[in-house]
């Protein structure tokens, strides 16, 4: 039961290269319920994840996670894993709502070996990814089902501009993905 609202976090990525996987803005490695991030700006992100929610087990899923009207500007700065395997948002929960955010990475360089992902979700039930804008992002959305079956994922009305990929469903996931809707998205000038 926590809300973060209306402030800016500059993670000073160019001067904060710690060469490890951490250096996150929010790292909630546990069962998180009713957490909201709204109207925030994150800049110069150096860590592996900017917002991390969940505990990497089926028992580690929380409930009701919302990220909306936020701007994520410039990520993947730093060394180690922070340049090769990043997910700006990494969320494991039921009832995920990621809506009306902007993900932009003007320093983006196409490199298929780097896992630059804006949103990575492991959602058990009811994930909505709606109305987001992705600009210069290698992989905007990755849907996993590593710890539980994934049911009712909706990816609707998002805008993708200059992205290497658009949406990926992890073929190595252990559990099933069903009732997936991808509709009314706009793809422009992709590589």
PDB file of C-alpha atoms in Angstrom:
ATOM      1  CA  UNK A   1       0.000   0.000   0.000  1.00  0.00           C
ATOM      2  CA  UNK A   2       2.407   2.644  -1.227  1.00  0.00           C
ATOM      3  CA  UNK A   3       2.298   5.355  -3.886  1.00  0.00           C
ATOM      4  CA  UNK A   4       5.195   7.286  -5.418  1.00  0.00           C
ATOM      5  CA  UNK A   5       3.921  10.383  -7.199  1.00  0.00           C
ATOM      6  CA  UNK A   6       5.177  13.555  -8.924  1.00  0.00           C
ATOM      7  CA  UNK A   7       8.940  13.615  -8.537  1.00  0.00           C
ATOM      8  CA  UNK A   8      12.078  13.150 -10.626  1.00  0.00           C
ATOM      9  CA  UNK A   9      14.966  10.753 -10.081  1.00  0.00           C
ATOM     10  CA  UNK A  10      18.222  11.396 -11.939  1.00  0.00           C
ATOM     11  CA  UNK A  11      20.323   8.251 -11.454  1.00  0.00           C
ATOM     12  CA  UNK A  12      23.411  10.032 -12.794  1.00  0.00           C
ATOM     13  CA  UNK A  13      24.284   7.078 -14.986  1.00  0.00           C
ATOM     14  CA  UNK A  14      27.385   8.464 -16.697  1.00  0.00           C
ATOM     15  CA  UNK A  15      28.996   9.154 -13.310  1.00  0.00           C
ATOM     16  CA  UNK A  16      27.490   6.214 -11.472  1.00  0.00           C
ATOM     17  CA  UNK A  17      28.924   3.250 -13.348  1.00  0.00           C
ATOM     18  CA  UNK A  18      29.222   0.655 -10.595  1.00  0.00           C
ATOM     19  CA  UNK A  19      29.849  -2.221 -13.017  1.00  0.00           C
ATOM     20  CA  UNK A  20      27.345  -4.556 -11.339  1.00  0.00           C
ATOM     21  CA  UNK A  21      23.754  -5.552 -11.939  1.00  0.00           C
ATOM     22  CA  UNK A  22      22.261  -3.322  -9.261  1.00  0.00           C
ATOM     23  CA  UNK A  23      21.924   0.456  -8.910  1.00  0.00           C
ATOM     24  CA  UNK A  24      18.131   0.417  -9.227  1.00  0.00           C
ATOM     25  CA  UNK A  25      15.776   3.231  -8.268  1.00  0.00           C
ATOM     26  CA  UNK A  26      13.276   0.852  -6.610  1.00  0.00           C
ATOM     27  CA  UNK A  27      14.274  -2.718  -5.752  1.00  0.00           C
ATOM     28  CA  UNK A  28      11.403  -4.543  -4.047  1.00  0.00           C
ATOM     29  CA  UNK A  29      12.554  -8.145  -3.947  1.00  0.00           C
ATOM     30  CA  UNK A  30       9.540  -9.605  -2.165  1.00  0.00           C
ATOM     31  CA  UNK A  31       5.770  -9.904  -2.280  1.00  0.00           C
ATOM     32  CA  UNK A  32       4.522  -6.392  -3.056  1.00  0.00           C
ATOM     33  CA  UNK A  33       0.826  -5.508  -3.008  1.00  0.00           C
ATOM     34  CA  UNK A  34      -0.899  -2.264  -4.011  1.00  0.00           C
ATOM     35  CA  UNK A  35       2.138  -0.287  -5.206  1.00  0.00           C
ATOM     36  CA  UNK A  36       1.796   2.637  -7.608  1.00  0.00           C
ATOM     37  CA  UNK A  37       4.265   4.877  -9.460  1.00  0.00           C
ATOM     38  CA  UNK A  38       2.606   7.863 -11.179  1.00  0.00           C
ATOM     39  CA  UNK A  39       3.693  11.109 -12.856  1.00  0.00           C
ATOM     40  CA  UNK A  40       7.397  10.458 -12.277  1.00  0.00           C
ATOM     41  CA  UNK A  41      10.487  11.093 -14.383  1.00  0.00           C
ATOM     42  CA  UNK A  42      13.503   8.782 -14.317  1.00  0.00           C
ATOM     43  CA  UNK A  43      16.675   9.944 -16.094  1.00  0.00           C
ATOM     44  CA  UNK A  44      20.144   8.540 -16.813  1.00  0.00           C
ATOM     45  CA  UNK A  45      19.499   5.029 -15.554  1.00  0.00           C
ATOM     46  CA  UNK A  46      22.613   2.936 -14.912  1.00  0.00           C
ATOM     47  CA  UNK A  47      21.238  -0.143 -13.178  1.00  0.00           C
ATOM     48  CA  UNK A  48      19.843  -3.390 -14.482  1.00  0.00           C
ATOM     49  CA  UNK A  49      16.288  -2.379 -13.542  1.00  0.00           C
ATOM     50  CA  UNK A  50      14.759   0.956 -12.611  1.00  0.00           C
ATOM     51  CA  UNK A  51      11.691  -0.523 -10.911  1.00  0.00           C
ATOM     52  CA  UNK A  52      11.974  -4.150  -9.764  1.00  0.00           C
ATOM     53  CA  UNK A  53       9.022  -5.896  -8.079  1.00  0.00           C
ATOM     54  CA  UNK A  54       8.791  -9.608  -7.188  1.00  0.00           C
ATOM     55  CA  UNK A  55      10.805 -12.418  -5.673  1.00  0.00           C
ATOM     56  CA  UNK A  56      11.607 -14.821  -8.555  1.00  0.00           C
ATOM     57  CA  UNK A  57       9.378 -17.636  -7.262  1.00  0.00           C
ATOM     58  CA  UNK A  58       5.732 -18.560  -7.680  1.00  0.00           C
ATOM     59  CA  UNK A  59       5.244 -17.560  -4.032  1.00  0.00           C
ATOM     60  CA  UNK A  60       6.924 -14.200  -4.689  1.00  0.00           C
ATOM     61  CA  UNK A  61       4.109 -12.679  -6.743  1.00  0.00           C
ATOM     62  CA  UNK A  62       2.348  -9.647  -5.333  1.00  0.00           C
ATOM     63  CA  UNK A  63      -0.852  -8.024  -6.503  1.00  0.00           C
ATOM     64  CA  UNK A  64      -2.033  -4.717  -7.986  1.00  0.00           C
ATOM     65  CA  UNK A  65       1.107  -3.053  -9.363  1.00  0.00           C
ATOM     66  CA  UNK A  66       0.597   0.129 -11.382  1.00  0.00           C
ATOM     67  CA  UNK A  67       3.051   2.317 -13.298  1.00  0.00           C
ATOM     68  CA  UNK A  68       1.414   5.186 -15.178  1.00  0.00           C
ATOM     69  CA  UNK A  69       2.177   8.609 -16.661  1.00  0.00           C
ATOM     70  CA  UNK A  70       5.916   8.200 -16.040  1.00  0.00           C
ATOM     71  CA  UNK A  71       8.863   9.068 -18.291  1.00  0.00           C
ATOM     72  CA  UNK A  72      11.913   6.808 -18.470  1.00  0.00           C
ATOM     73  CA  UNK A  73      14.644   8.757 -20.278  1.00  0.00           C
ATOM     74  CA  UNK A  74      18.004   7.182 -21.197  1.00  0.00           C
ATOM     75  CA  UNK A  75      18.846   3.754 -19.810  1.00  0.00           C
ATOM     76  CA  UNK A  76      21.514   1.087 -20.191  1.00  0.00           C
ATOM     77  CA  UNK A  77      24.283   3.416 -19.019  1.00  0.00           C
ATOM     78  CA  UNK A  78      27.002   1.661 -17.075  1.00  0.00           C
ATOM     79  CA  UNK A  79      28.988  -1.542 -17.190  1.00  0.00           C
ATOM     80  CA  UNK A  80      28.539  -5.230 -16.511  1.00  0.00           C
ATOM     81  CA  UNK A  81      24.994  -6.514 -16.704  1.00  0.00           C
ATOM     82  CA  UNK A  82      23.657  -2.999 -16.746  1.00  0.00           C
ATOM     83  CA  UNK A  83      24.536  -2.792 -20.430  1.00  0.00           C
ATOM     84  CA  UNK A  84      23.823  -6.371 -21.507  1.00  0.00           C
ATOM     85  CA  UNK A  85      20.645  -7.423 -19.667  1.00  0.00           C
ATOM     86  CA  UNK A  86      18.372  -4.639 -18.545  1.00  0.00           C
ATOM     87  CA  UNK A  87      14.644  -4.268 -18.096  1.00  0.00           C
ATOM     88  CA  UNK A  88      13.582  -0.782 -17.079  1.00  0.00           C
ATOM     89  CA  UNK A  89      10.477  -2.291 -15.463  1.00  0.00           C
ATOM     90  CA  UNK A  90      10.716  -5.868 -14.180  1.00  0.00           C
ATOM     91  CA  UNK A  91       7.471  -6.894 -12.513  1.00  0.00           C
ATOM     92  CA  UNK A  92       6.209 -10.240 -11.189  1.00  0.00           C
ATOM     93  CA  UNK A  93       2.630  -9.854  -9.961  1.00  0.00           C
ATOM     94  CA  UNK A  94      -1.062 -10.383 -10.534  1.00  0.00           C
ATOM     95  CA  UNK A  95      -3.035  -7.410 -11.863  1.00  0.00           C
ATOM     96  CA  UNK A  96      -0.266  -5.377 -13.485  1.00  0.00           C
ATOM     97  CA  UNK A  97      -1.213  -2.053 -15.098  1.00  0.00           C
ATOM     98  CA  UNK A  98       1.499  -0.265 -17.096  1.00  0.00           C
ATOM     99  CA  UNK A  99      -0.141   2.608 -18.922  1.00  0.00           C
ATOM    100  CA  UNK A 100       0.538   5.966 -20.581  1.00  0.00           C
ATOM    101  CA  UNK A 101       4.297   5.970 -19.978  1.00  0.00           C
ATOM    102  CA  UNK A 102       7.128   7.160 -22.234  1.00  0.00           C
ATOM    103  CA  UNK A 103      10.269   5.055 -22.671  1.00  0.00           C
ATOM    104  CA  UNK A 104      12.978   6.823 -24.654  1.00  0.00           C
ATOM    105  CA  UNK A 105      16.636   6.080 -25.141  1.00  0.00           C
ATOM    106  CA  UNK A 106      18.257   8.694 -27.375  1.00  0.00           C
ATOM    107  CA  UNK A 107      21.694   7.089 -26.874  1.00  0.00           C
ATOM    108  CA  UNK A 108      20.353   3.802 -28.296  1.00  0.00           C
ATOM    109  CA  UNK A 109      22.636   1.866 -30.631  1.00  0.00           C
ATOM    110  CA  UNK A 110      21.259  -1.182 -32.369  1.00  0.00           C
ATOM    111  CA  UNK A 111      22.972  -4.266 -30.948  1.00  0.00           C
ATOM    112  CA  UNK A 112      20.965  -7.482 -30.974  1.00  0.00           C
ATOM    113  CA  UNK A 113      23.292  -9.042 -28.374  1.00  0.00           C
ATOM    114  CA  UNK A 114      22.196  -6.517 -25.747  1.00  0.00           C
ATOM    115  CA  UNK A 115      19.002  -7.186 -23.834  1.00  0.00           C
ATOM    116  CA  UNK A 116      17.715  -3.625 -23.622  1.00  0.00           C
ATOM    117  CA  UNK A 117      14.070  -4.117 -22.617  1.00  0.00           C
ATOM    118  CA  UNK A 118      11.653  -1.422 -21.479  1.00  0.00           C
ATOM    119  CA  UNK A 119       8.993  -3.649 -19.877  1.00  0.00           C
ATOM    120  CA  UNK A 120       9.458  -7.232 -18.704  1.00  0.00           C
ATOM    121  CA  UNK A 121       6.460  -8.773 -16.985  1.00  0.00           C
ATOM    122  CA  UNK A 122       5.846 -12.121 -15.364  1.00  0.00           C
ATOM    123  CA  UNK A 123       2.141 -11.668 -14.787  1.00  0.00           C
ATOM    124  CA  UNK A 124       0.101 -14.542 -13.436  1.00  0.00           C
ATOM    125  CA  UNK A 125      -3.322 -13.015 -14.064  1.00  0.00           C
ATOM    126  CA  UNK A 126      -4.436  -9.833 -15.791  1.00  0.00           C
ATOM    127  CA  UNK A 127      -1.621  -7.734 -17.242  1.00  0.00           C
ATOM    128  CA  UNK A 128      -2.522  -4.528 -19.097  1.00  0.00           C
ATOM    129  CA  UNK A 129       0.134  -2.660 -21.109  1.00  0.00           C
ATOM    130  CA  UNK A 130      -1.760   0.280 -22.596  1.00  0.00           C
ATOM    131  CA  UNK A 131      -1.040   3.629 -24.247  1.00  0.00           C
ATOM    132  CA  UNK A 132       2.740   3.623 -23.797  1.00  0.00           C
ATOM    133  CA  UNK A 133       5.268   5.192 -26.184  1.00  0.00           C
ATOM    134  CA  UNK A 134       8.559   3.493 -26.997  1.00  0.00           C
ATOM    135  CA  UNK A 135      11.235   5.538 -28.779  1.00  0.00           C
ATOM    136  CA  UNK A 136      14.673   4.083 -29.633  1.00  0.00           C
ATOM    137  CA  UNK A 137      14.202   0.972 -27.518  1.00  0.00           C
ATOM    138  CA  UNK A 138      15.677  -2.370 -28.578  1.00  0.00           C
ATOM    139  CA  UNK A 139      12.922  -4.590 -27.100  1.00  0.00           C
ATOM    140  CA  UNK A 140       9.940  -2.619 -25.804  1.00  0.00           C
ATOM    141  CA  UNK A 141       7.922  -5.472 -24.241  1.00  0.00           C
ATOM    142  CA  UNK A 142       8.908  -8.954 -23.054  1.00  0.00           C
ATOM    143  CA  UNK A 143       6.226 -11.242 -21.608  1.00  0.00           C
ATOM    144  CA  UNK A 144       7.557 -14.163 -19.559  1.00  0.00           C
ATOM    145  CA  UNK A 145       5.894 -17.006 -17.706  1.00  0.00           C
ATOM    146  CA  UNK A 146       8.862 -18.391 -15.820  1.00  0.00           C
ATOM    147  CA  UNK A 147       7.178 -19.080 -12.469  1.00  0.00           C
ATOM    148  CA  UNK A 148       3.432 -19.403 -13.210  1.00  0.00           C
ATOM    149  CA  UNK A 149       0.980 -19.761 -16.074  1.00  0.00           C
ATOM    150  CA  UNK A 150       0.308 -16.365 -17.596  1.00  0.00           C
ATOM    151  CA  UNK A 151      -3.363 -15.600 -18.268  1.00  0.00           C
ATOM    152  CA  UNK A 152      -5.064 -12.524 -19.771  1.00  0.00           C
ATOM    153  CA  UNK A 153      -2.251 -10.296 -21.043  1.00  0.00           C
ATOM    154  CA  UNK A 154      -3.461  -7.273 -23.034  1.00  0.00           C
ATOM    155  CA  UNK A 155      -1.035  -5.141 -25.048  1.00  0.00           C
ATOM    156  CA  UNK A 156      -3.191  -2.411 -26.534  1.00  0.00           C
ATOM    157  CA  UNK A 157      -2.821   1.062 -28.125  1.00  0.00           C
ATOM    158  CA  UNK A 158       0.938   1.470 -27.673  1.00  0.00           C
ATOM    159  CA  UNK A 159       3.220   3.421 -30.044  1.00  0.00           C
ATOM    160  CA  UNK A 160       6.542   1.968 -31.207  1.00  0.00           C
ATOM    161  CA  UNK A 161       9.012   4.267 -33.020  1.00  0.00           C
ATOM    162  CA  UNK A 162      12.548   3.270 -34.058  1.00  0.00           C
ATOM    163  CA  UNK A 163      12.565  -0.003 -32.140  1.00  0.00           C
ATOM    164  CA  UNK A 164      14.593  -3.090 -33.054  1.00  0.00           C
ATOM    165  CA  UNK A 165      11.809  -5.435 -31.987  1.00  0.00           C
ATOM    166  CA  UNK A 166       8.298  -4.801 -30.739  1.00  0.00           C
ATOM    167  CA  UNK A 167       6.823  -7.485 -28.500  1.00  0.00           C
ATOM    168  CA  UNK A 168       8.377 -10.803 -27.502  1.00  0.00           C
ATOM    169  CA  UNK A 169       6.955 -13.811 -25.713  1.00  0.00           C
ATOM    170  CA  UNK A 170       9.714 -15.867 -24.112  1.00  0.00           C
ATOM    171  CA  UNK A 171       9.826 -19.206 -25.873  1.00  0.00           C
ATOM    172  CA  UNK A 172      11.904 -20.605 -23.027  1.00  0.00           C
ATOM    173  CA  UNK A 173       9.205 -19.966 -20.455  1.00  0.00           C
ATOM    174  CA  UNK A 174       8.335 -22.951 -18.298  1.00  0.00           C
ATOM    175  CA  UNK A 175       4.616 -22.216 -17.979  1.00  0.00           C
ATOM    176  CA  UNK A 176       1.814 -21.533 -20.454  1.00  0.00           C
ATOM    177  CA  UNK A 177       0.688 -18.194 -21.829  1.00  0.00           C
ATOM    178  CA  UNK A 178      -2.979 -17.918 -22.765  1.00  0.00           C
ATOM    179  CA  UNK A 179      -5.690 -15.347 -23.472  1.00  0.00           C
ATOM    180  CA  UNK A 180      -3.216 -12.853 -24.984  1.00  0.00           C
ATOM    181  CA  UNK A 181      -4.516  -9.799 -26.839  1.00  0.00           C
ATOM    182  CA  UNK A 182      -2.289  -7.594 -28.999  1.00  0.00           C
ATOM    183  CA  UNK A 183      -4.429  -4.924 -30.665  1.00  0.00           C
ATOM    184  CA  UNK A 184      -4.513  -1.342 -31.972  1.00  0.00           C
ATOM    185  CA  UNK A 185      -0.779  -0.743 -31.571  1.00  0.00           C
ATOM    186  CA  UNK A 186       1.094   1.591 -33.924  1.00  0.00           C
ATOM    187  CA  UNK A 187       4.517   0.676 -35.320  1.00  0.00           C
ATOM    188  CA  UNK A 188       6.520   3.377 -37.123  1.00  0.00           C
ATOM    189  CA  UNK A 189      10.012   3.487 -38.633  1.00  0.00           C
ATOM    190  CA  UNK A 190      11.235   0.330 -36.983  1.00  0.00           C
ATOM    191  CA  UNK A 191      14.706  -1.011 -37.858  1.00  0.00           C
TER     192      UNK A 191
END
